[in-house]
Amino acid sequence: MKLYEYQAKEIFRQYGIPVPEGYVIDKVDDIKKHEESVVLKAQVLVGGRGKAGGIKIASGTDEAKKIASELLGAQIKGVRVKKLLIEKKLDIERELYLSIILDRRNKCPLLMFSEEGGVDIESVDEEKIIKLYIDPLIGIQGFMIRYLLKKCTLEQKKELGRIIKQLYRIFKEKDCELVEINPLVVDRDGKLWAADAKIIVDTDALYRHPEIEENVEESTDLEREAKKMGYALIELDGDIAVIANGAGLTMATLDAITHFGAKPRIFLDLGGTDDPEIVKNAFYLVKKSNPKAVLVNIFGGVTKCDTVAKGIVAALEEYPIDVPMIVRISGVHEDVGRKMLEARGVECHTTMLDAVKRCAEVVVKGGGK
Amino acid sequence: MKLYEYQAKEIFRQYGIPVPEGYVIDKVDDIKKHEESVVLKAQVLVGGRGKAGGIKIASGTDEAKKIASELLGAQIKGVRVKKLLIEKKLDIERELYLSIILDRRNKCPLLMFSEEGGVDIESVDEEKIIKLYIDPLIGIQGFMIRYLLKKCTLEQKKELGRIIKQLYRIFKEKDCELVEINPLVVDRDGKLWAADAKIIVDTDALYRHPEIEENVEESTDLEREAKKMGYALIELDGDIAVIANGAGLTMATLDAITHFGAKPRIFLDLGGTDDPEIVKNAFYLVKKSNPKAVLVNIFGGVTKCDTVAKGIVAALEEYPIDVPMIVRISGVHEDVGRKMLEARGVECHTTMLDAVKRCAEVVVKGGGK
Amino acid sequence: MAIIVDENTRVLVQGITGHQGSFHTGEMIKFGANVVAGVTPGKGGQEVHGVPVYDTVEEAMEMEPNATMIAVPAPYVKDAAFEALYNGIKVLHILTEGVPFHDSMEIVSYAKTKGAVIVGPNGPGIASPFKAKVGIMPNSIFAEGFVGVASRSGTLTYEIVNALTQNNIGQSTVIGLGGDPIVGLSFVDVLHMFEQDEQTKAVVLVGEIGGTAEEDAAEYIKREVSKPVVAYIAGRTAPPGKRMGHAGAIITRGMGTAESKIRAFEEAGVPVAKFPTDVPNLLQNIL
Amino acid sequence: MAIIVDENTRVLVQGITGHQGSFHTGEMIKFGANVVAGVTPGKGGQEVHGVPVYDTVEEAMEMEPNATMIAVPAPYVKDAAFEALYNGIKVLHILTEGVPFHDSMEIVSYAKTKGAVIVGPNGPGIASPFKAKVGIMPNSIFAEGFVGVASRSGTLTYEIVNALTQNNIGQSTVIGLGGDPIVGLSFVDVLHMFEQDEQTKAVVLVGEIGGTAEEDAAEYIKREVSKPVVAYIAGRTAPPGKRMGHAGAIITRGMGTAESKIRAFEEAGVPVAKFPTDVPNLLQNIL
């Protein structure tokens, strides 16, 4: 889960990483008096906010108010701006890059530092990035920092070393996937500042961080509702609502649908369950997604075919859908399940390919019931 | 380095391990008013303090004052009592044992718990002690505590688990060799209390614990003076001052002296040095120890024989000693060293055995110069 | 032969009295696995499908388990895994989904110090038909044979293994690596083991979007693998930035796309199936 | 053969520009050791006895060292040892005295995860005449031969090795385990290695008061060692509770007395010398 810049900077402040003086507003009236230049930064969770006009400089209170009234409520890359972070403008001498990310390959934290900051790190030459792999059993050690400092031309080595240690503490103590300072600014007085702050927290670890608020901006309303109900649902811009059991099988079903020229409306992973209620309630979401067809793809294992069939039958009563529904049902208790469904007039197939082809046909060529 | 009970209990208090209410006095007038019974505990760093009369119970203020005036200034196992810890008397239901020590064999912390507390742990049957070896890379984990609690009949399992976790934190954060609660008391209300507290801190780690005062009681004046000067010196009750280079060689020299019927006065390990000054100044301590003879045993390696000889020659001027001195000198630059010493009339031998035999003879049979 | 688990595997189930733990204990026994003990703190002394339950792994060690399935809630997984490792168990399957990945990193690091193998978290486990199973894969899909299967997905694996069996292609060992960003085994680790394993004649890799495990595997295959390999990749149509069910199935910063993985495999001479059920055909072409 | 270090050992010196580091670099080279690099932060680019100095171990790895002598002040030992281990060095001799033992515990644990050997802390190192030396033992005392020596002491070792050499008894490997309570290798570890080593025909153990390493060794010798062993124990007359120079040489709670150790060795059929210089005689009796 991404944190807003102002939330990330609050954490930086708690850990002693210097951030520019500033405050957050959600209405224009809250702007304070400013004699010097300030930066107004739209608080949205999308990348490329600056280029999209979400960061502006104002030279005094009046200009700040004018810009704030334009930004608040505006859309940045499709997201409405509800809050602004207003900060003292830094007198920038150099821009550096510093981050710690989860390295999946080496199963450990990876620290990256570059003297070329302020730009997308992917656009920086590999040899200009210093990388440090950190063994989670020993954490960050003095020699690692010495090694990094040795390779950098910065004069403020001691302060950089201190910031790195604190950044690692944040990464670990806040269960982060990413902590990033880009740019890490050296001002004309030689002081270091985290001019921007990006933190992504591991969603699965939120239970042990009551101090971190949940941010909802990244999901659609339907996705949030599904999450509350315990389903993994992704909204897409096509026509077919796909329900399957298991993330891999669900993705494979989307891929097959697309292969046959149709487009999916939702990705809905039932997971492993032996409760027909859970199957039934998924159709509440399917109905809400307003699809042109429904494709259910079940390979019965932990989730047995008869459980799924029972759930579908119940859903036919409770959440009747007036678009075509195709069911692929195979695996454990397949026969019982198929009989139950066919008795209610549901179109059943044994192989995924048959079901997907048929469903795509129905949508593309309109060959429904 | 051993901590006094009151110091250890202060650390316990900081880490949330319950200790009885109490305070420390160094004069009788500081005793507060007590309506209930109190325990007066002599603060000395020797074992078996209770049996030696260092722990007394008083039923009110007057009795407390009377006992305090007897204890303060008294000798407990040869150590003068300078401070008393005065504590509320516990209403004891059960006495348990809990400790974490450094396990040399497994190179890790070892936690020991027994339901038979209040007695010397060495006197408790092995099968009545629960032992847990803690991997320092992962520390104490929930499952270890569950395993221990499973084996104990105590009702206060949760509180015991909490105390164990905190005790481990003390062990680690204060660089301890030992933390021990004996007895860990269950009172009649079912509450747990650290009735006694013993902490030994790693002397070599004191540099990172400015919060811990150095206790001097364990050493003699001469030992403390030697330590300040940078020598490892142990005072013994015999006649021969032994100087050697290396702890093992020095011990072996003491052993050999004893074998030949004499007794050592001091153990003085020169360590590895190439500075004659260090050798010379060791004789200041030798002189202070007032021995009946001096035996120098040098196997020259890092510490070269000529360096030692130079130091001894200088010491003959600065700290002249009027008892016999026998020198064994062998190894690197042996010839140069021997010549320098013999020129000043010092008796030199090549083998340790010859030197030791001769020195023992001198002391035992009075065969000196 | 087979890899990681075989007829010498003695299975422990941590969380055996739970819903999943108890059901799958029965299924593992039916598969032919030797389930010797279970652990649930506070439930020691019970039996589940005739398997004795203990309060602690320490006590369960009297049954000499050498592999464990961990089916406890996510907040307790780290403690359970450390308990198993501390007691010397060398194969751990972590079934649980939603384990914080800082916990997973520590488990994987600690396992390395103990020379132990972690399967998962968030995967269906491992099965060598019909020698041993540690996990939850449905018994009915398997046949013994010569193909090793490694997958980042659960149900999709069943689909593919089932298709293999239907086409008379048996399996040496089937392993679900887990759908989390941090898992104990990578495709490379498993390829190395399959390459050494005499029973295995060909390998099927089932990948998905997210990370670079497939790209790494392709590199490794070019250099080190002599046995034929075929692959399937799920998530060709997944939108970037969305977590597709699995915590690890997410395209971030343009990395981890299906295209990149498919291209890497094809460059390494590994045929990539269009549909899961094409895998048997591809195998038949090369075997 | 020999154990731990031999003609393939490439030595790094951490703290090479210090007093000890620089002097002993010269001595190691004279012994015949292959000293390939040194490290002192901030001193990179210099040379010590012709050996190139680097700022970090990472950089020094270009010289491919596989063993290191750590001669930095006690507060920096843990960082230096972790640096060496992190960079893959498999033999570490820690010369420094006064390393906090919580640091030593962590170093030893981390080394185990890396499959590395720690010699010390607070010991003179290791030498296999005249193949390699990592440490500070005086060159002049050695002769090549068939006796392995392991000791908890420094100078006492030189005394005994010197006596061996004077009596024409050469050594395969001489190792100073270190005088601290926590050291990397125990007598048992070393006995195991000497038992495997073809060059070694007999073993000398030099123990002292404190701990139970000698008692453990005696037990192990009874069970596992076929080669003859003789011993010497220092500290028969040491008073309890006093740290006899070495941090580890202390009798606590009645444990670790010389009597207990001597008795254990004698019960295991290991002759114990009365004086250090009796060791050659004892060896000649049994060889």
PDB file of N, CA, C and O in Angstrom, chain B residues 32 64 69 91 127 135 165-166 170 254 264 341:
ATOM      1  N   LYS B  32      13.609   5.172  56.353  1.00  0.00           N
ATOM      2  CA  LYS B  32      12.292   5.807  56.394  1.00  0.00           C
ATOM      3  C   LYS B  32      11.435   5.164  57.476  1.00  0.00           C
ATOM      4  O   LYS B  32      11.845   4.189  58.097  1.00  0.00           O
ATOM      5  N   ALA B  64      14.582  -1.767  62.412  1.00  0.00           N
ATOM      6  CA  ALA B  64      15.326  -1.559  61.164  1.00  0.00           C
ATOM      7  C   ALA B  64      16.570  -0.714  61.432  1.00  0.00           C
ATOM      8  O   ALA B  64      17.662  -1.011  60.947  1.00  0.00           O
ATOM      9  N   SER B  69      22.349  -0.260  61.830  1.00  0.00           N
ATOM     10  CA  SER B  69      23.572   0.240  62.473  1.00  0.00           C
ATOM     11  C   SER B  69      24.550  -0.910  62.722  1.00  0.00           C
ATOM     12  O   SER B  69      25.761  -0.703  62.741  1.00  0.00           O
ATOM     13  N   ASP B  91       5.403 -11.686  50.786  1.00  0.00           N
ATOM     14  CA  ASP B  91       4.628 -12.758  51.394  1.00  0.00           C
ATOM     15  C   ASP B  91       4.774 -13.971  50.472  1.00  0.00           C
ATOM     16  O   ASP B  91       4.026 -14.139  49.515  1.00  0.00           O
ATOM     17  N   GLU B 127      17.152 -32.866  35.963  1.00  0.00           N
ATOM     18  CA  GLU B 127      15.847 -33.010  35.299  1.00  0.00           C
ATOM     19  C   GLU B 127      14.801 -32.035  35.812  1.00  0.00           C
ATOM     20  O   GLU B 127      13.718 -31.926  35.245  1.00  0.00           O
ATOM     21  N   ASP B 135      19.629 -19.169  19.780  1.00  0.00           N
ATOM     22  CA  ASP B 135      20.493 -18.783  18.656  1.00  0.00           C
ATOM     23  C   ASP B 135      20.589 -17.259  18.631  1.00  0.00           C
ATOM     24  O   ASP B 135      19.580 -16.588  18.455  1.00  0.00           O
ATOM     25  N   LYS B 165      11.087 -12.712  28.293  1.00  0.00           N
ATOM     26  CA  LYS B 165      11.438 -11.857  27.149  1.00  0.00           C
ATOM     27  C   LYS B 165      12.242 -10.648  27.589  1.00  0.00           C
ATOM     28  O   LYS B 165      13.213 -10.248  26.945  1.00  0.00           O
ATOM     29  N   GLN B 166      11.821 -10.046  28.691  1.00  0.00           N
ATOM     30  CA  GLN B 166      12.515  -8.852  29.175  1.00  0.00           C
ATOM     31  C   GLN B 166      13.902  -9.209  29.705  1.00  0.00           C
ATOM     32  O   GLN B 166      14.850  -8.450  29.531  1.00  0.00           O
ATOM     33  N   ILE B 170      17.556  -7.645  28.548  1.00  0.00           N
ATOM     34  CA  ILE B 170      18.620  -7.150  29.432  1.00  0.00           C
ATOM     35  C   ILE B 170      19.935  -7.856  29.100  1.00  0.00           C
ATOM     36  O   ILE B 170      20.970  -7.222  28.936  1.00  0.00           O
ATOM     37  N   LEU B 254      53.212 -20.306  37.520  1.00  0.00           N
ATOM     38  CA  LEU B 254      52.663 -20.448  38.879  1.00  0.00           C
ATOM     39  C   LEU B 254      52.562 -21.932  39.248  1.00  0.00           C
ATOM     40  O   LEU B 254      52.922 -22.347  40.352  1.00  0.00           O
ATOM     41  N   PRO B 264      53.336 -18.552  44.808  1.00  0.00           N
ATOM     42  CA  PRO B 264      53.424 -17.259  44.109  1.00  0.00           C
ATOM     43  C   PRO B 264      52.762 -16.121  44.891  1.00  0.00           C
ATOM     44  O   PRO B 264      51.788 -16.326  45.590  1.00  0.00           O
ATOM     45  N   LEU B 341      71.592  -8.649  30.549  1.00  0.00           N
ATOM     46  CA  LEU B 341      71.218  -8.934  31.938  1.00  0.00           C
ATOM     47  C   LEU B 341      72.411  -9.416  32.742  1.00  0.00           C
ATOM     48  O   LEU B 341      72.641  -8.973  33.868  1.00  0.00           O
TER      49      LEU B 341
END
